[in-house]
């Protein structure tokens, strides 16, 4: 194949990554540039006009190409946003070329804005008030139950990723700025579809019970989440809600977490803690017993 052919084939992959409705067509490539109504996909001219250099640079780099190809395979999936995130963490994470391309597309409005994934069920005034310093929750917390699980309206299933944990580590001693080292694998229901992936956020407590997360390594900046602790009946058990956004749209979820070693098995949640979580969940309009359950007992990291 000539360079020009390789280039145009790969360009089409990029286009398919940004164009929700474009269809892959094995025999021709024209269809790829058309949406269901037969119009040229809106992102395509935007990409050509505004991001041709980052696109070329990306396509000449194998890991950037791989990430873009991975994105192209997410298109049209119900969990498209989560799928794109996994592509970034698996293939694009260390590729500055990939980040530049995505950021260029975002900055110029070439990416479609997605509808909200999940509902933000709590605001800052809904939190418990006795979490005021991150030193109170230092350590590794495992996610045992989740709210964003792939049900209708919550397609990403962010909270059903297997082996998901947060580790709160102090950044320095001068103030209360901490880092959350997050790990999980892609997939759901205890079955990993990717290796363990890592991402990092700066965390600070902005109001009692409210943790502000600013991701330091997201595919698109800024990515900010407010975590609102709704229940903390035992030092090692928490129920929180998170409401976040990236430049392509808002999302939300929530989790039951523990840092108790014995608590890695969801079965050992103290009875009074579970009664409290069930009651708090009801107050905020969701059902504790319908939250998706993860068994992290055999997760290694
Ligand atoms: C692929 O695209 C070509 C040209 O647009 C079209 O004639 C053909 O029917 C398409 N094939 C499929 C499987 O959609
Ligand atoms: C190029 O980017 C600008 C914003 O920087 C945007 O207004 C314009 O619509 C983009 N071009 C195309 C063809 O979409
Ligand atoms: C990114 O690079 C770091 C340092 O070389 C490496 O430890 C990590 O595994 C890489 N991450 C990915 C997703 O390739
Ligand atoms: C926060 O949520 C509570 C219900 O939990 C509601 O009564 C209150 O009006 C909300 N406050 C704001 C500022 O939205
Ligand atoms: C999760 O996997 C188990 C088997 O490992 C299966 O019995 C269960 O139905 C699955 N649950 C969901 C919600 O897919
Ligand atoms: C995270 O915190 C460090 C140290 O305070 C800071 O240098 C960096 O800019 C922060 N990153 C983001 C994305 O806010
Ligand atoms: C936080 O305060 C609540 C009362 O509002 C109390 O029941 C709970 O035990 C406290 N949690 C911790 C970890 O101190
Ligand atoms: C979790 O998985 C472990 C094995 O990895 C198993 O022994 C344990 O019974 C499981 N717990 C629950 C509540 O299913």
PDB file of N, CA and C in Angstrom, residues 241-286:
ATOM      1  N   UNK A 241     -21.630   9.394  46.375  1.00  0.00           N
ATOM      2  CA  UNK A 241     -22.138   9.670  45.041  1.00  0.00           C
ATOM      3  C   UNK A 241     -21.074  10.489  44.336  1.00  0.00           C
ATOM      4  N   UNK A 242     -20.891  10.303  43.040  1.00  0.00           N
ATOM      5  CA  UNK A 242     -20.010  11.245  42.326  1.00  0.00           C
ATOM      6  C   UNK A 242     -20.747  11.822  41.126  1.00  0.00           C
ATOM      7  N   UNK A 243     -20.456  13.083  40.857  1.00  0.00           N
ATOM      8  CA  UNK A 243     -21.048  13.772  39.718  1.00  0.00           C
ATOM      9  C   UNK A 243     -19.889  14.435  38.996  1.00  0.00           C
ATOM     10  N   UNK A 244     -19.684  14.094  37.742  1.00  0.00           N
ATOM     11  CA  UNK A 244     -18.509  14.593  37.040  1.00  0.00           C
ATOM     12  C   UNK A 244     -18.836  15.040  35.632  1.00  0.00           C
ATOM     13  N   UNK A 245     -17.816  15.588  34.972  1.00  0.00           N
ATOM     14  CA  UNK A 245     -17.992  15.984  33.575  1.00  0.00           C
ATOM     15  C   UNK A 245     -16.649  16.010  32.866  1.00  0.00           C
ATOM     16  N   UNK A 246     -16.692  15.714  31.588  1.00  0.00           N
ATOM     17  CA  UNK A 246     -15.563  15.931  30.686  1.00  0.00           C
ATOM     18  C   UNK A 246     -16.086  16.896  29.615  1.00  0.00           C
ATOM     19  N   UNK A 247     -15.218  17.371  28.730  1.00  0.00           N
ATOM     20  CA  UNK A 247     -15.718  18.261  27.684  1.00  0.00           C
ATOM     21  C   UNK A 247     -16.784  17.619  26.798  1.00  0.00           C
ATOM     22  N   UNK A 248     -16.902  16.291  26.825  1.00  0.00           N
ATOM     23  CA  UNK A 248     -17.941  15.680  25.984  1.00  0.00           C
ATOM     24  C   UNK A 248     -19.217  15.356  26.750  1.00  0.00           C
ATOM     25  N   UNK A 249     -19.298  15.755  28.005  1.00  0.00           N
ATOM     26  CA  UNK A 249     -20.583  15.591  28.682  1.00  0.00           C
ATOM     27  C   UNK A 249     -20.476  15.176  30.133  1.00  0.00           C
ATOM     28  N   UNK A 250     -21.605  15.296  30.857  1.00  0.00           N
ATOM     29  CA  UNK A 250     -21.632  14.937  32.272  1.00  0.00           C
ATOM     30  C   UNK A 250     -21.899  13.446  32.500  1.00  0.00           C
ATOM     31  N   UNK A 251     -21.553  12.981  33.676  1.00  0.00           N
ATOM     32  CA  UNK A 251     -21.817  11.594  34.054  1.00  0.00           C
ATOM     33  C   UNK A 251     -21.925  11.525  35.563  1.00  0.00           C
ATOM     34  N   UNK A 252     -22.453  10.435  36.068  1.00  0.00           N
ATOM     35  CA  UNK A 252     -22.616  10.305  37.512  1.00  0.00           C
ATOM     36  C   UNK A 252     -22.675   8.840  37.902  1.00  0.00           C
ATOM     37  N   UNK A 253     -22.483   8.620  39.192  1.00  0.00           N
ATOM     38  CA  UNK A 253     -22.553   7.264  39.721  1.00  0.00           C
ATOM     39  C   UNK A 253     -22.402   7.324  41.220  1.00  0.00           C
ATOM     40  N   UNK A 254     -22.084   6.200  41.795  1.00  0.00           N
ATOM     41  CA  UNK A 254     -21.899   6.163  43.236  1.00  0.00           C
ATOM     42  C   UNK A 254     -21.417   4.784  43.635  1.00  0.00           C
ATOM     43  N   UNK A 255     -20.865   4.695  44.843  1.00  0.00           N
ATOM     44  CA  UNK A 255     -20.287   3.414  45.249  1.00  0.00           C
ATOM     45  C   UNK A 255     -20.368   3.186  46.748  1.00  0.00           C
ATOM     46  N   UNK A 256     -20.406   1.923  47.102  1.00  0.00           N
ATOM     47  CA  UNK A 256     -20.172   1.477  48.469  1.00  0.00           C
ATOM     48  C   UNK A 256     -18.734   0.995  48.515  1.00  0.00           C
ATOM     49  N   UNK A 257     -17.954   1.566  49.431  1.00  0.00           N
ATOM     50  CA  UNK A 257     -16.525   1.236  49.471  1.00  0.00           C
ATOM     51  C   UNK A 257     -16.098   0.849  50.881  1.00  0.00           C
ATOM     52  N   UNK A 258     -15.021   0.077  50.926  1.00  0.00           N
ATOM     53  CA  UNK A 258     -14.453  -0.293  52.226  1.00  0.00           C
ATOM     54  C   UNK A 258     -12.942  -0.314  52.167  1.00  0.00           C
ATOM     55  N   UNK A 259     -12.322   0.027  53.287  1.00  0.00           N
ATOM     56  CA  UNK A 259     -10.874  -0.161  53.382  1.00  0.00           C
ATOM     57  C   UNK A 259     -10.547  -1.257  54.388  1.00  0.00           C
ATOM     58  N   UNK A 260     -11.577  -1.936  54.892  1.00  0.00           N
ATOM     59  CA  UNK A 260     -11.341  -3.047  55.808  1.00  0.00           C
ATOM     60  C   UNK A 260     -10.799  -4.228  55.008  1.00  0.00           C
ATOM     61  N   UNK A 261      -9.707  -4.815  55.470  1.00  0.00           N
ATOM     62  CA  UNK A 261      -9.152  -5.965  54.749  1.00  0.00           C
ATOM     63  C   UNK A 261     -10.170  -7.084  54.651  1.00  0.00           C
ATOM     64  N   UNK A 262     -10.808  -7.348  55.769  1.00  0.00           N
ATOM     65  CA  UNK A 262     -11.806  -8.414  55.782  1.00  0.00           C
ATOM     66  C   UNK A 262     -12.983  -8.040  54.888  1.00  0.00           C
ATOM     67  N   UNK A 263     -13.156  -6.707  54.678  1.00  0.00           N
ATOM     68  CA  UNK A 263     -14.283  -6.228  53.901  1.00  0.00           C
ATOM     69  C   UNK A 263     -14.129  -6.434  52.418  1.00  0.00           C
ATOM     70  N   UNK A 264     -12.978  -6.915  51.954  1.00  0.00           N
ATOM     71  CA  UNK A 264     -12.862  -7.196  50.526  1.00  0.00           C
ATOM     72  C   UNK A 264     -13.952  -8.145  50.070  1.00  0.00           C
ATOM     73  N   UNK A 265     -14.468  -8.924  50.980  1.00  0.00           N
ATOM     74  CA  UNK A 265     -15.618  -9.750  50.632  1.00  0.00           C
ATOM     75  C   UNK A 265     -16.878  -9.029  51.097  1.00  0.00           C
ATOM     76  N   UNK A 266     -17.722  -8.680  50.144  1.00  0.00           N
ATOM     77  CA  UNK A 266     -18.902  -7.872  50.445  1.00  0.00           C
ATOM     78  C   UNK A 266     -19.797  -8.522  51.497  1.00  0.00           C
ATOM     79  N   UNK A 267     -19.674  -9.816  51.651  1.00  0.00           N
ATOM     80  CA  UNK A 267     -20.490 -10.538  52.620  1.00  0.00           C
ATOM     81  C   UNK A 267     -20.263 -10.102  54.054  1.00  0.00           C
ATOM     82  N   UNK A 268     -19.102  -9.517  54.362  1.00  0.00           N
ATOM     83  CA  UNK A 268     -18.794  -9.225  55.755  1.00  0.00           C
ATOM     84  C   UNK A 268     -19.111  -7.795  56.176  1.00  0.00           C
ATOM     85  N   UNK A 269     -19.885  -7.084  55.400  1.00  0.00           N
ATOM     86  CA  UNK A 269     -20.305  -5.749  55.793  1.00  0.00           C
ATOM     87  C   UNK A 269     -21.076  -5.837  57.117  1.00  0.00           C
ATOM     88  N   UNK A 270     -20.714  -5.020  58.114  1.00  0.00           N
ATOM     89  CA  UNK A 270     -21.453  -5.092  59.383  1.00  0.00           C
ATOM     90  C   UNK A 270     -22.947  -4.823  59.157  1.00  0.00           C
ATOM     91  N   UNK A 271     -23.753  -5.541  59.877  1.00  0.00           N
ATOM     92  CA  UNK A 271     -25.201  -5.475  59.653  1.00  0.00           C
ATOM     93  C   UNK A 271     -25.728  -4.050  59.815  1.00  0.00           C
ATOM     94  N   UNK A 272     -25.262  -3.342  60.859  1.00  0.00           N
ATOM     95  CA  UNK A 272     -25.807  -1.996  61.083  1.00  0.00           C
ATOM     96  C   UNK A 272     -25.392  -1.035  59.976  1.00  0.00           C
ATOM     97  N   UNK A 273     -24.209  -1.272  59.386  1.00  0.00           N
ATOM     98  CA  UNK A 273     -23.736  -0.422  58.284  1.00  0.00           C
ATOM     99  C   UNK A 273     -24.642  -0.607  57.067  1.00  0.00           C
ATOM    100  N   UNK A 274     -24.963  -1.854  56.806  1.00  0.00           N
ATOM    101  CA  UNK A 274     -25.804  -2.127  55.639  1.00  0.00           C
ATOM    102  C   UNK A 274     -27.217  -1.562  55.827  1.00  0.00           C
ATOM    103  N   UNK A 275     -27.722  -1.645  57.041  1.00  0.00           N
ATOM    104  CA  UNK A 275     -29.057  -1.080  57.322  1.00  0.00           C
ATOM    105  C   UNK A 275     -29.034   0.426  57.069  1.00  0.00           C
ATOM    106  N   UNK A 276     -27.964   1.063  57.514  1.00  0.00           N
ATOM    107  CA  UNK A 276     -27.805   2.508  57.315  1.00  0.00           C
ATOM    108  C   UNK A 276     -27.704   2.860  55.815  1.00  0.00           C
ATOM    109  N   UNK A 277     -26.888   2.120  55.078  1.00  0.00           N
ATOM    110  CA  UNK A 277     -26.737   2.386  53.635  1.00  0.00           C
ATOM    111  C   UNK A 277     -28.080   2.236  52.914  1.00  0.00           C
ATOM    112  N   UNK A 278     -28.804   1.191  53.290  1.00  0.00           N
ATOM    113  CA  UNK A 278     -30.083   0.913  52.637  1.00  0.00           C
ATOM    114  C   UNK A 278     -31.040   2.088  52.844  1.00  0.00           C
ATOM    115  N   UNK A 279     -31.024   2.606  54.066  1.00  0.00           N
ATOM    116  CA  UNK A 279     -31.930   3.705  54.397  1.00  0.00           C
ATOM    117  C   UNK A 279     -31.509   5.017  53.715  1.00  0.00           C
ATOM    118  N   UNK A 280     -30.200   5.280  53.688  1.00  0.00           N
ATOM    119  CA  UNK A 280     -29.709   6.505  53.044  1.00  0.00           C
ATOM    120  C   UNK A 280     -29.972   6.451  51.528  1.00  0.00           C
ATOM    121  N   UNK A 281     -29.734   5.293  50.928  1.00  0.00           N
ATOM    122  CA  UNK A 281     -29.973   5.147  49.488  1.00  0.00           C
ATOM    123  C   UNK A 281     -31.434   5.485  49.174  1.00  0.00           C
ATOM    124  N   UNK A 282     -32.322   4.993  50.001  1.00  0.00           N
ATOM    125  CA  UNK A 282     -33.749   5.229  49.793  1.00  0.00           C
ATOM    126  C   UNK A 282     -34.065   6.727  49.838  1.00  0.00           C
ATOM    127  N   UNK A 283     -33.444   7.408  50.812  1.00  0.00           N
ATOM    128  CA  UNK A 283     -33.640   8.870  50.906  1.00  0.00           C
ATOM    129  C   UNK A 283     -33.256   9.586  49.621  1.00  0.00           C
ATOM    130  N   UNK A 284     -32.233   9.054  48.943  1.00  0.00           N
ATOM    131  CA  UNK A 284     -31.756   9.728  47.732  1.00  0.00           C
ATOM    132  C   UNK A 284     -32.328   9.111  46.456  1.00  0.00           C
ATOM    133  N   UNK A 285     -33.299   8.252  46.631  1.00  0.00           N
ATOM    134  CA  UNK A 285     -34.053   7.792  45.477  1.00  0.00           C
ATOM    135  C   UNK A 285     -33.459   6.609  44.733  1.00  0.00           C
ATOM    136  N   UNK A 286     -32.547   5.874  45.344  1.00  0.00           N
ATOM    137  CA  UNK A 286     -32.087   4.644  44.690  1.00  0.00           C
ATOM    138  C   UNK A 286     -32.154   3.476  45.658  1.00  0.00           C
TER     139      UNK A 286
END
